[in-house]
mmCIF file of N, CA and C in Angstrom:
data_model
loop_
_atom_site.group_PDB
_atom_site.id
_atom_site.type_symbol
_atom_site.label_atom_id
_atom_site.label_comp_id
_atom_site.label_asym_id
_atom_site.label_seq_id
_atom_site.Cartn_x
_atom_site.Cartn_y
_atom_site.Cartn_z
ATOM 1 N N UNK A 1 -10.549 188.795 196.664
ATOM 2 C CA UNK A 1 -9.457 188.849 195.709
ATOM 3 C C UNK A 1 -9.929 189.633 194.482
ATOM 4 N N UNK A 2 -8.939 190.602 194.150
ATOM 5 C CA UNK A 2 -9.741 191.171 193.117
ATOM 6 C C UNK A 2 -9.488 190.371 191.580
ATOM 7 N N UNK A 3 -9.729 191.320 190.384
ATOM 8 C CA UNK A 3 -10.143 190.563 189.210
ATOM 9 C C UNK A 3 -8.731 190.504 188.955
ATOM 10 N N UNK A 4 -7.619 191.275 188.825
ATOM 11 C CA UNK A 4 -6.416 191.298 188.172
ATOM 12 C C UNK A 4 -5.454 189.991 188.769
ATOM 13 N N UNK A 5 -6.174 189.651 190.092
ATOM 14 C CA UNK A 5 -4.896 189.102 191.186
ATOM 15 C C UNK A 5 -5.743 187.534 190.810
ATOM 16 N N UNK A 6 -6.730 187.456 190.209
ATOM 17 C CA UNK A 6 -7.363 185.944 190.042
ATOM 18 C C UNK A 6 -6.887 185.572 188.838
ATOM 19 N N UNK A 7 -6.705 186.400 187.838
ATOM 20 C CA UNK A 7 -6.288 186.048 186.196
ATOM 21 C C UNK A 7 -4.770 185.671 186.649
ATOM 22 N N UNK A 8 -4.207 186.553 187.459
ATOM 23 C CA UNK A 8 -2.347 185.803 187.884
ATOM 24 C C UNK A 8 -2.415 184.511 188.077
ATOM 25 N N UNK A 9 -3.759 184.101 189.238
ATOM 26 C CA UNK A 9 -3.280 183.043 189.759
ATOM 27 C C UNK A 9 -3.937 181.574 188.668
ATOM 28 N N UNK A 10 -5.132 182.171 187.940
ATOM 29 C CA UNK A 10 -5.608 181.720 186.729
ATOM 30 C C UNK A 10 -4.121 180.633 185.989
ATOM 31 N N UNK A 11 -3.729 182.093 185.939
ATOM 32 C CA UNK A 11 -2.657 181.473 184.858
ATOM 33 C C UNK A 11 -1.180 181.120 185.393
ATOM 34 N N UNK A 12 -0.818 181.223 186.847
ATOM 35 C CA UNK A 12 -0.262 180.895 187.380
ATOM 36 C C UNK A 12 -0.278 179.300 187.211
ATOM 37 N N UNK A 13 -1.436 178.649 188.162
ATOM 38 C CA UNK A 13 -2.088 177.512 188.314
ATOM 39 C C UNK A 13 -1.894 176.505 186.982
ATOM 40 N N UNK A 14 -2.992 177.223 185.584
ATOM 41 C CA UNK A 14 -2.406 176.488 184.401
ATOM 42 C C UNK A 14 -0.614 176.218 184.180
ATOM 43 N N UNK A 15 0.094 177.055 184.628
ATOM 44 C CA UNK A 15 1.513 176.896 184.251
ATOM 45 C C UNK A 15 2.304 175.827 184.867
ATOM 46 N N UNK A 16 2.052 175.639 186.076
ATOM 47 C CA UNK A 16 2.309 174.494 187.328
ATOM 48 C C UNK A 16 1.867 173.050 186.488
ATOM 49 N N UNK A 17 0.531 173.285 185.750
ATOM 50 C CA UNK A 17 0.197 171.822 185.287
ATOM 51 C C UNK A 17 0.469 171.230 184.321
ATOM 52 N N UNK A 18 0.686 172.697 183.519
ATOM 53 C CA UNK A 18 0.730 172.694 182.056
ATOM 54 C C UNK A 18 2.242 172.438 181.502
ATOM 55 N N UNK A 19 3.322 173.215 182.596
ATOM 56 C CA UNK A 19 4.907 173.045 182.104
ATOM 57 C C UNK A 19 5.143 173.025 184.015
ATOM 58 N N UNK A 20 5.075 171.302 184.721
ATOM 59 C CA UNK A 20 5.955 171.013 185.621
ATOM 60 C C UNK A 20 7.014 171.081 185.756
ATOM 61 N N UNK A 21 7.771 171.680 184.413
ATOM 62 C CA UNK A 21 9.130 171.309 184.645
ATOM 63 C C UNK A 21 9.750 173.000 183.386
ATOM 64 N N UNK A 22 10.619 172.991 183.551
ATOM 65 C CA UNK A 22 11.330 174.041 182.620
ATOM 66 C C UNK A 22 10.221 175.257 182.386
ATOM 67 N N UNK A 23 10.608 175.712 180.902
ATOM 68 C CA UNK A 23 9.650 176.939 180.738
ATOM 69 C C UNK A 23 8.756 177.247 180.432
ATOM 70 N N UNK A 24 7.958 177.872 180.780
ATOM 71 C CA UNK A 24 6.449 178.008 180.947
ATOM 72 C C UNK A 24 5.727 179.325 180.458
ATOM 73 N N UNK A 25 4.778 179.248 179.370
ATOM 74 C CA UNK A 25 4.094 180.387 179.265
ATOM 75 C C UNK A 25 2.627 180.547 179.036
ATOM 76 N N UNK A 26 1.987 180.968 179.960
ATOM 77 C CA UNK A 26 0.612 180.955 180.210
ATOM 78 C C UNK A 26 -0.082 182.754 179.505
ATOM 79 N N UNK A 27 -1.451 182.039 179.534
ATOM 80 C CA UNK A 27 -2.483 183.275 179.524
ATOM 81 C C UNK A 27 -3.547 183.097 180.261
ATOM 82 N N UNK A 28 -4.514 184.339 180.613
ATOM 83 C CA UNK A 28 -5.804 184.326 181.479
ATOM 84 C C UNK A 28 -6.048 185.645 180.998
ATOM 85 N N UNK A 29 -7.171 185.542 180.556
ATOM 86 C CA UNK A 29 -8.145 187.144 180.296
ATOM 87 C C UNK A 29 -9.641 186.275 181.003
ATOM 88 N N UNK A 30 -10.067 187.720 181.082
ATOM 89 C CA UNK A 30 -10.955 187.759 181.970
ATOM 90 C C UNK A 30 -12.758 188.334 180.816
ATOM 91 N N UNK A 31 -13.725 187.745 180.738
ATOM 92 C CA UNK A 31 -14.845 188.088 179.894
ATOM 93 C C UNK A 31 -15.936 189.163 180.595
ATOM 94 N N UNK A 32 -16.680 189.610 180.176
ATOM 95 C CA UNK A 32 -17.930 190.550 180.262
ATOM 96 C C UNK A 32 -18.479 189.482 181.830
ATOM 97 N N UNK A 33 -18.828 188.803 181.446
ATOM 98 C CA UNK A 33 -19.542 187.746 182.536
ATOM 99 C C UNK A 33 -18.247 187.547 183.607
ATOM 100 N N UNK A 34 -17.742 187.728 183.601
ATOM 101 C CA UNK A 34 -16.977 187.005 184.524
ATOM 102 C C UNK A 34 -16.027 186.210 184.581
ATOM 103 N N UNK A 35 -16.395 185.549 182.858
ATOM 104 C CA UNK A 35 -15.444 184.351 182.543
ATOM 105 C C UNK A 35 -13.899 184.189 182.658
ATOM 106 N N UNK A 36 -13.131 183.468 183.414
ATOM 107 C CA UNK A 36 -11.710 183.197 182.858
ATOM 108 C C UNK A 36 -11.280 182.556 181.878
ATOM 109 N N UNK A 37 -10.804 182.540 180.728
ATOM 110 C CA UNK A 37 -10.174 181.661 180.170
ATOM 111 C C UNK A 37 -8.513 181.782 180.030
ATOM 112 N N UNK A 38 -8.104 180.711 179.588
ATOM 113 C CA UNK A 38 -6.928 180.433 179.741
ATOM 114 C C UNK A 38 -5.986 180.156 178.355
ATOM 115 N N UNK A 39 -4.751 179.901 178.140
ATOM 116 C CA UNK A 39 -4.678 179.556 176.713
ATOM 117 C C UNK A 39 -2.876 179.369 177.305
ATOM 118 N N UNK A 40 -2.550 178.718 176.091
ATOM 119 C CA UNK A 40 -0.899 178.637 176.052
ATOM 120 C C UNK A 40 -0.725 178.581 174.196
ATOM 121 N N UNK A 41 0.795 178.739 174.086
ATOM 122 C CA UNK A 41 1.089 178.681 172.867
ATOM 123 C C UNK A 41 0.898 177.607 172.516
ATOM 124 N N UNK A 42 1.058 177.114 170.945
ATOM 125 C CA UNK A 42 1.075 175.781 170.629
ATOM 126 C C UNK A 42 2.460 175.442 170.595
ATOM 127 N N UNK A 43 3.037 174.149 170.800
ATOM 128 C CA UNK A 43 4.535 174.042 170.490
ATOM 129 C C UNK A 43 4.497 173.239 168.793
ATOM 130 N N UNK A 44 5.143 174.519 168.350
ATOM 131 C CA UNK A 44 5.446 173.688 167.146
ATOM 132 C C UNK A 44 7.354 173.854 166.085
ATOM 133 N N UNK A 45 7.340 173.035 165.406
ATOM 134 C CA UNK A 45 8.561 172.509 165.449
ATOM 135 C C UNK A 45 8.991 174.203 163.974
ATOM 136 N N UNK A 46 8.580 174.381 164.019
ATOM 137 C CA UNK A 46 8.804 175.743 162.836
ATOM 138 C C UNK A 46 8.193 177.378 163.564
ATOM 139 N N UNK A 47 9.373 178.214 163.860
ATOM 140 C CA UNK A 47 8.933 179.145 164.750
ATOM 141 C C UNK A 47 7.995 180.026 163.670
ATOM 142 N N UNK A 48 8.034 180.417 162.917
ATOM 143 C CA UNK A 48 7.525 180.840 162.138
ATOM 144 C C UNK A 48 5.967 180.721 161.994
ATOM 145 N N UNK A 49 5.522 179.846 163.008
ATOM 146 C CA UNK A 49 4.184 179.053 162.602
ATOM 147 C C UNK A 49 3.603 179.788 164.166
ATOM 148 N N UNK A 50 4.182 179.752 164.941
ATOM 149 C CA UNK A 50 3.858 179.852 166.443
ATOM 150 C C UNK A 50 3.163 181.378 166.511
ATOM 151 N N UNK A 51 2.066 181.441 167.454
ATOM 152 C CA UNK A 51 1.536 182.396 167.401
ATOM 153 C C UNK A 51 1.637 182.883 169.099
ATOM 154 N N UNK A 52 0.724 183.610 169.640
ATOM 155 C CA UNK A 52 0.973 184.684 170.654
ATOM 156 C C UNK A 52 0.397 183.393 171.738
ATOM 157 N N UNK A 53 0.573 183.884 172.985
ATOM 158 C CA UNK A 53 0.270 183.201 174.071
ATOM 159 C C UNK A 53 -1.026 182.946 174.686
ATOM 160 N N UNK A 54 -1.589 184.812 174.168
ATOM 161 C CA UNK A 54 -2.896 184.937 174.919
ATOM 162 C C UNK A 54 -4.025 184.257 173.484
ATOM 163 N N UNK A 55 -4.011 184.570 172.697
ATOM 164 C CA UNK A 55 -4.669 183.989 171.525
ATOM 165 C C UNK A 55 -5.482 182.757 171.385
ATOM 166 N N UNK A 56 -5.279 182.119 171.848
ATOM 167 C CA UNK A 56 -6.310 180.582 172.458
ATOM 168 C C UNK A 56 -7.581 181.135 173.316
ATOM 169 N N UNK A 57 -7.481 182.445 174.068
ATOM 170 C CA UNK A 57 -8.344 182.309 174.855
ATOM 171 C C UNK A 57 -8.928 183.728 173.951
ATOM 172 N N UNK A 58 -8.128 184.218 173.736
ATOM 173 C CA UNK A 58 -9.091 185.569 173.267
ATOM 174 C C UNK A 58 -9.969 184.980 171.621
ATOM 175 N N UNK A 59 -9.237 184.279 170.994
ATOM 176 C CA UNK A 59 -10.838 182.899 170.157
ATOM 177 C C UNK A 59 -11.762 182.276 170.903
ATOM 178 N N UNK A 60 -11.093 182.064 171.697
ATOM 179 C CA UNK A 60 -12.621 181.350 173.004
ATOM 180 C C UNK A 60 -13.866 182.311 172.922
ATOM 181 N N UNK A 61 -13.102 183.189 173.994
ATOM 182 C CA UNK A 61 -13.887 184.802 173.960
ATOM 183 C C UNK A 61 -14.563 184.945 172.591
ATOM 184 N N UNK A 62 -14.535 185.166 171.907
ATOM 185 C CA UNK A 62 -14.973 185.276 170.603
ATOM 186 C C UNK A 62 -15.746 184.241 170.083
ATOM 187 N N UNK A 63 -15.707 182.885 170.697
ATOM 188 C CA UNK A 63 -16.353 181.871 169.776
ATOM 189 C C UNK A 63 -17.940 181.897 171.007
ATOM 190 N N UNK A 64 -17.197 182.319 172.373
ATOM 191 C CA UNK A 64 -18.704 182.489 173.043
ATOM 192 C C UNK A 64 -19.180 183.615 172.883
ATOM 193 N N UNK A 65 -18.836 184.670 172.209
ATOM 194 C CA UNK A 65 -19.583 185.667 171.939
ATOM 195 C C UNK A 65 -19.473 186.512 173.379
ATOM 196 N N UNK A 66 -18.374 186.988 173.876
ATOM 197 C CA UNK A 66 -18.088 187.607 174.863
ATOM 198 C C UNK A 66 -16.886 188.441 174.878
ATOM 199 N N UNK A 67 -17.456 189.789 174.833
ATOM 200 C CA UNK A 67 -16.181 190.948 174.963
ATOM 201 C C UNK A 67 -14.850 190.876 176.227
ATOM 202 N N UNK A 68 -13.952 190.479 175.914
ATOM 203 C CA UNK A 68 -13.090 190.741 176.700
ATOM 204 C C UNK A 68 -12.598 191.847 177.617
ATOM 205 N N UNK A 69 -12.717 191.573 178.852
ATOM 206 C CA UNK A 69 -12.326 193.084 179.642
ATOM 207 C C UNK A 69 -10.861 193.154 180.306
ATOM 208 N N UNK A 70 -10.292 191.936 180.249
ATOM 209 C CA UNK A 70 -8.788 192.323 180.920
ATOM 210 C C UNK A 70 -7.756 190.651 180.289
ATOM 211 N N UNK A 71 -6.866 191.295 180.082
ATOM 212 C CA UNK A 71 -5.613 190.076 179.499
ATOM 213 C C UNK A 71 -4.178 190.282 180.411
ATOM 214 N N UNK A 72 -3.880 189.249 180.804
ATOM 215 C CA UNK A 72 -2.726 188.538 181.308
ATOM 216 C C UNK A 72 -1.746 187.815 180.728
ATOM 217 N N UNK A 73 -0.495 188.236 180.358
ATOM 218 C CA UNK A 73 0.586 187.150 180.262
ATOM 219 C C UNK A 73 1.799 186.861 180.627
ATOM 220 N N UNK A 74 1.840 185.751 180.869
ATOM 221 C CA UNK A 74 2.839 185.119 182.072
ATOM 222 C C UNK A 74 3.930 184.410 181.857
ATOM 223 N N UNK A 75 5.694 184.195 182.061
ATOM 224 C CA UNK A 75 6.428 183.524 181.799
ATOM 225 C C UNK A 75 7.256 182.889 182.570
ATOM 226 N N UNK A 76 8.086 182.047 182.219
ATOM 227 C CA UNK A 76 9.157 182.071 183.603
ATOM 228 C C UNK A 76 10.118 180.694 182.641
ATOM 229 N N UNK A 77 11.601 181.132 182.970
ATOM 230 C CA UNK A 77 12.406 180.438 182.263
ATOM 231 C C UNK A 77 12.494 179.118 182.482
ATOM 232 N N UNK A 78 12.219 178.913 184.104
ATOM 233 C CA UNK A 78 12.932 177.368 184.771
ATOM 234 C C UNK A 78 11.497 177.651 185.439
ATOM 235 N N UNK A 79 11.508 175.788 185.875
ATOM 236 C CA UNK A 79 10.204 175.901 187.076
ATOM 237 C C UNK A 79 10.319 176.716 188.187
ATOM 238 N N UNK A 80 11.832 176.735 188.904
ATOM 239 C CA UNK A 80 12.022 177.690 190.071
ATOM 240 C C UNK A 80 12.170 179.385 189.580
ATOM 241 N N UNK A 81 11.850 179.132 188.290
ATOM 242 C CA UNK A 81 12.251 180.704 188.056
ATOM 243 C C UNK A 81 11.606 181.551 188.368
ATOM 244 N N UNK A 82 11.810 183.006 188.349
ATOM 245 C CA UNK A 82 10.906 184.208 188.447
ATOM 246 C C UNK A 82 9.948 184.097 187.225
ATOM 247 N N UNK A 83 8.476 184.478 187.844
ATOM 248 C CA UNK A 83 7.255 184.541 187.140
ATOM 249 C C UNK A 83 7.085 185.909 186.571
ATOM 250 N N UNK A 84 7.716 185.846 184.853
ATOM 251 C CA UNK A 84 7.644 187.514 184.401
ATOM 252 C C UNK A 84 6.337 187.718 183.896
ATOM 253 N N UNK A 85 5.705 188.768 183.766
ATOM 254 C CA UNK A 85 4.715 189.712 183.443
ATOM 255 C C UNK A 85 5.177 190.048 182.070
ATOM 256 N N UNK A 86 4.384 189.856 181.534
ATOM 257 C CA UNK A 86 4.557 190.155 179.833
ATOM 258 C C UNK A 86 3.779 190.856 179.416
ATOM 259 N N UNK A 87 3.673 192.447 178.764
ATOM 260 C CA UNK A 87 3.075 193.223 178.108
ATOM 261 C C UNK A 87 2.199 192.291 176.444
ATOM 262 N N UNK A 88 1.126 192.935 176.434
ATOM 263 C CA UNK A 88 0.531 192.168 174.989
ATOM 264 C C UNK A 88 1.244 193.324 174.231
ATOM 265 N N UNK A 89 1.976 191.895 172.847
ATOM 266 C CA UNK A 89 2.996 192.491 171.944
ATOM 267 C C UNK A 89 1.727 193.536 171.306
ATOM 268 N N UNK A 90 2.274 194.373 169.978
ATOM 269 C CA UNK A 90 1.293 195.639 169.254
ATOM 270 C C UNK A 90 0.585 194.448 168.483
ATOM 271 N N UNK A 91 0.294 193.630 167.994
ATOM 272 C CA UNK A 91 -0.296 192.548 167.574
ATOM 273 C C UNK A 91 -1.745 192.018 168.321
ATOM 274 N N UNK A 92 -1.080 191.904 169.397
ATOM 275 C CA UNK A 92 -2.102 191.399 170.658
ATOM 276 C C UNK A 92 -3.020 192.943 171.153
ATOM 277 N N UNK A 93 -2.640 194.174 171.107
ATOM 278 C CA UNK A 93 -3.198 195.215 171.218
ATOM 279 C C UNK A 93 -4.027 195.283 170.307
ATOM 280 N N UNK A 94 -4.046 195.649 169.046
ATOM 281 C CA UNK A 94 -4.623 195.442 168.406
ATOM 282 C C UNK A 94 -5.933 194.333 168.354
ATOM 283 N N UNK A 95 -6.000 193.380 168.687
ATOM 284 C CA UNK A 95 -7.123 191.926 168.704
ATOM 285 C C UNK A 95 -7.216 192.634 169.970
ATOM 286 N N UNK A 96 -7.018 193.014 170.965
ATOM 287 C CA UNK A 96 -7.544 194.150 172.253
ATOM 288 C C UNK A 96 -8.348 194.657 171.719
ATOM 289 N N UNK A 97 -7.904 195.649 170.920
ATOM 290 C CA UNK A 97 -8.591 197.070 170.479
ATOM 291 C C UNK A 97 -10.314 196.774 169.997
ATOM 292 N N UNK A 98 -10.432 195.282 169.548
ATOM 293 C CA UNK A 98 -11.560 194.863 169.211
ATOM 294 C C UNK A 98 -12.428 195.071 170.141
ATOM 295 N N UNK A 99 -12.102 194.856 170.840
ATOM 296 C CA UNK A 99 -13.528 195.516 172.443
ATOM 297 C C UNK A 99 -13.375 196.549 172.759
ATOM 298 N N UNK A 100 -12.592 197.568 172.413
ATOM 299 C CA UNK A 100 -12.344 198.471 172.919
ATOM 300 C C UNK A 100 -11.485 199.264 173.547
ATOM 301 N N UNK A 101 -11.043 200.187 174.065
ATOM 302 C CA UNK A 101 -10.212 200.682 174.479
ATOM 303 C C UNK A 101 -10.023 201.047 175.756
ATOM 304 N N UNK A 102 -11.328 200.445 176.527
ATOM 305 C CA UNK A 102 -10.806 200.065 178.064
ATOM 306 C C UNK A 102 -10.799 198.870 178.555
ATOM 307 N N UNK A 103 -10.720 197.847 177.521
ATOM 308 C CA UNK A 103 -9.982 196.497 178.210
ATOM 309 C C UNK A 103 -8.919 196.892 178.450
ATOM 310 N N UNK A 104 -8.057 195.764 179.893
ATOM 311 C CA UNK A 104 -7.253 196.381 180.439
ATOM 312 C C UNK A 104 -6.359 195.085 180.561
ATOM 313 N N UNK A 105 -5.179 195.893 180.558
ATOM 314 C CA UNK A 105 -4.189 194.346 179.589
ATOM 315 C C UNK A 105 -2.822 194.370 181.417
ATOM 316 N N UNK A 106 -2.441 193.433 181.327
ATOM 317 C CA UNK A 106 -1.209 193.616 182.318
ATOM 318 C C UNK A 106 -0.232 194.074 181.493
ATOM 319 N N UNK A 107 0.534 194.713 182.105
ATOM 320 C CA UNK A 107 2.097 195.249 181.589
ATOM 321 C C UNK A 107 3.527 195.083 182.090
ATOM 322 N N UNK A 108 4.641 194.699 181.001
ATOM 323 C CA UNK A 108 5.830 194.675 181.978
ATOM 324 C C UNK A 108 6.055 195.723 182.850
ATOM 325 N N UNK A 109 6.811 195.529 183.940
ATOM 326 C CA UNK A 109 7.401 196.736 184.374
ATOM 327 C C UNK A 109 8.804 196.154 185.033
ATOM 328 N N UNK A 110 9.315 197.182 186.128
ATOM 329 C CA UNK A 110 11.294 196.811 186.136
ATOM 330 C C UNK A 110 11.076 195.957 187.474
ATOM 331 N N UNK A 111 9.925 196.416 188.118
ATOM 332 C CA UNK A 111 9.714 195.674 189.530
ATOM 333 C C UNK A 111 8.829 194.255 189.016
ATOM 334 N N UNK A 112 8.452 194.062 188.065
ATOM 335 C CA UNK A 112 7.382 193.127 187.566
ATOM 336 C C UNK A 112 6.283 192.943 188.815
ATOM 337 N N UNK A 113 5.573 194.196 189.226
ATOM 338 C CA UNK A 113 4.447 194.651 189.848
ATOM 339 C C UNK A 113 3.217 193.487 189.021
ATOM 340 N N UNK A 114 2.194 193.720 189.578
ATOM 341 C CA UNK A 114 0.680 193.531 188.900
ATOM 342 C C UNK A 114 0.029 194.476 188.738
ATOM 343 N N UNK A 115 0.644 195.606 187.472
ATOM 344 C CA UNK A 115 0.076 196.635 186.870
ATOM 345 C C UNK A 115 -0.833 196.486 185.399
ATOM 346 N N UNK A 116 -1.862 196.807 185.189
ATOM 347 C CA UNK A 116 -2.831 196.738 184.418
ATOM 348 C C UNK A 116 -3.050 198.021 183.799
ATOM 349 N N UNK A 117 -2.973 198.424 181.995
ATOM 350 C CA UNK A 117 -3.273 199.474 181.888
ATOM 351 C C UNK A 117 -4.559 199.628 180.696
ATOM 352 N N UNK A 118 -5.220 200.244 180.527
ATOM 353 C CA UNK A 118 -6.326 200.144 179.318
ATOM 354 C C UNK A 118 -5.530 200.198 178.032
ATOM 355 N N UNK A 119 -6.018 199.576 176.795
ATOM 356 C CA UNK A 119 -5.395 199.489 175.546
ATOM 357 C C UNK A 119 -5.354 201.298 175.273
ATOM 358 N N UNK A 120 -6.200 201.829 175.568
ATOM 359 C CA UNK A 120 -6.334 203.090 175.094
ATOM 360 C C UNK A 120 -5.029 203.827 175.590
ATOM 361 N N UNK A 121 -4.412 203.521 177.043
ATOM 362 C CA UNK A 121 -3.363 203.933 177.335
ATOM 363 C C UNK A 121 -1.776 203.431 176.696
ATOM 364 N N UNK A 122 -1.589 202.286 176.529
ATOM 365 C CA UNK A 122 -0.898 201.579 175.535
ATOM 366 C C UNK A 122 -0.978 202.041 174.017
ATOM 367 N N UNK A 123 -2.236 202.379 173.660
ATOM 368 C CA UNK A 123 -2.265 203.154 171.939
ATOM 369 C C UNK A 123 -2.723 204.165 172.082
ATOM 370 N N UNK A 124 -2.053 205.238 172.449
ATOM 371 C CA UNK A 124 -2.894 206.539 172.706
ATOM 372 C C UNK A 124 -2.688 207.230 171.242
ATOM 373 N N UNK A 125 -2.210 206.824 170.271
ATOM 374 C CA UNK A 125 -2.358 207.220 168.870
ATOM 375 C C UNK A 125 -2.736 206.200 167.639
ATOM 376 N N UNK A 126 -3.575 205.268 168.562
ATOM 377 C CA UNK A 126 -4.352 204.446 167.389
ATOM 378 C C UNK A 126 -4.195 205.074 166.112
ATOM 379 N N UNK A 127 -4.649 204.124 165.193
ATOM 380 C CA UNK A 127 -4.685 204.719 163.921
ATOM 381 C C UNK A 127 -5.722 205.122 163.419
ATOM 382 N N UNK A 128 -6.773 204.510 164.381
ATOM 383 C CA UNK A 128 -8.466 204.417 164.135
ATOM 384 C C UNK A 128 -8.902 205.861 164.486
ATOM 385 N N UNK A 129 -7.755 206.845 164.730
ATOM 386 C CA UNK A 129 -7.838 208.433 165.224
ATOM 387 C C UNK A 129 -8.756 208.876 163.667
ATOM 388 N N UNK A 130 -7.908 208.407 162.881
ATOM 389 C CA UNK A 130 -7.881 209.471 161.588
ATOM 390 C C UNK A 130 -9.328 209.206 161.304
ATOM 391 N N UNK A 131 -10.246 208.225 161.760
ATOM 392 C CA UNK A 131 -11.631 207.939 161.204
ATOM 393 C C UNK A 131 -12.352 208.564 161.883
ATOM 394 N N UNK A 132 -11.823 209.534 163.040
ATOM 395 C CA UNK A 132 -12.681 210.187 163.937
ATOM 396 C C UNK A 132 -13.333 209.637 165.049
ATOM 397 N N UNK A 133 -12.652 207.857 165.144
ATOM 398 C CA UNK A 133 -12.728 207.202 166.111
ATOM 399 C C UNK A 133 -11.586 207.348 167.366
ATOM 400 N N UNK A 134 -11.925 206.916 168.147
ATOM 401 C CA UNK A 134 -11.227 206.846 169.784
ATOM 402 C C UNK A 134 -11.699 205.513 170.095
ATOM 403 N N UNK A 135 -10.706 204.616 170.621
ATOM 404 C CA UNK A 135 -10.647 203.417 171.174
ATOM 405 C C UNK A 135 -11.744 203.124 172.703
#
């Protein structure tokens, strides 16, 4: 099984346990080592407060001191619903961009495939251009 099709089922799996019932939104990125981690939003009663999906795990990543190489995120309205593929918002690219510009993020698409593209392809006009940097 390769690396992209284990972070699906990563975060597939958390979603089944995590929201048995109604709607569900998971994460799975994948570390330097190998690592999976996982993450969900927090539910809180003021939207304003709520932050991104993948974000629990990409602090993980960070608190073990491990570059992230690929991010996943996952939704689905009802338990029987279709499992959508969620692009990382320009927010979440960005906290990407921190490792670099060939971590490789999943992306929506119209077929909701398991397509993966590098941040560098997603920001191909960083801003970090003007410093004479490239992602």
């Amino acid at each position: 099984m390769n690396i992209e099709q284990q972070l699906y089922d990563s975060a597939l799996e958390l979603m089944d346990k995590r929201y048995p019932s109604g709607e569900g939104f998971t994460a799975a990125i994948r570390t330097e080592s190998g690592k999976i981690l996982t993450s969900v939003p927090p539910d809180v009663k003021n939207d304003s407060l709520n932050v991104c999906i993948e974000l629990g795990a990409y602090l993980e990543a960070f608190k073990i001191d491990e570059a992230v190489t690929h991010s996943l995120c996952i939704y689905r309205e009802q338990e029987d619903g279709e499992i959508i593929i969620l692009s990382p918002c320009g927010i979440c690219q960005e906290r990407l961009s921190f490792w670099g510009g060939d971590v490789k993020a999943a992306v929506s698409n119209k077929e909701n495939k398991l397509i993966f593209k590098t941040i560098r392809e997603l920001m191909p006009h960083h801003w970090s251009i003007v410093n004479g940097e490239t992602l």
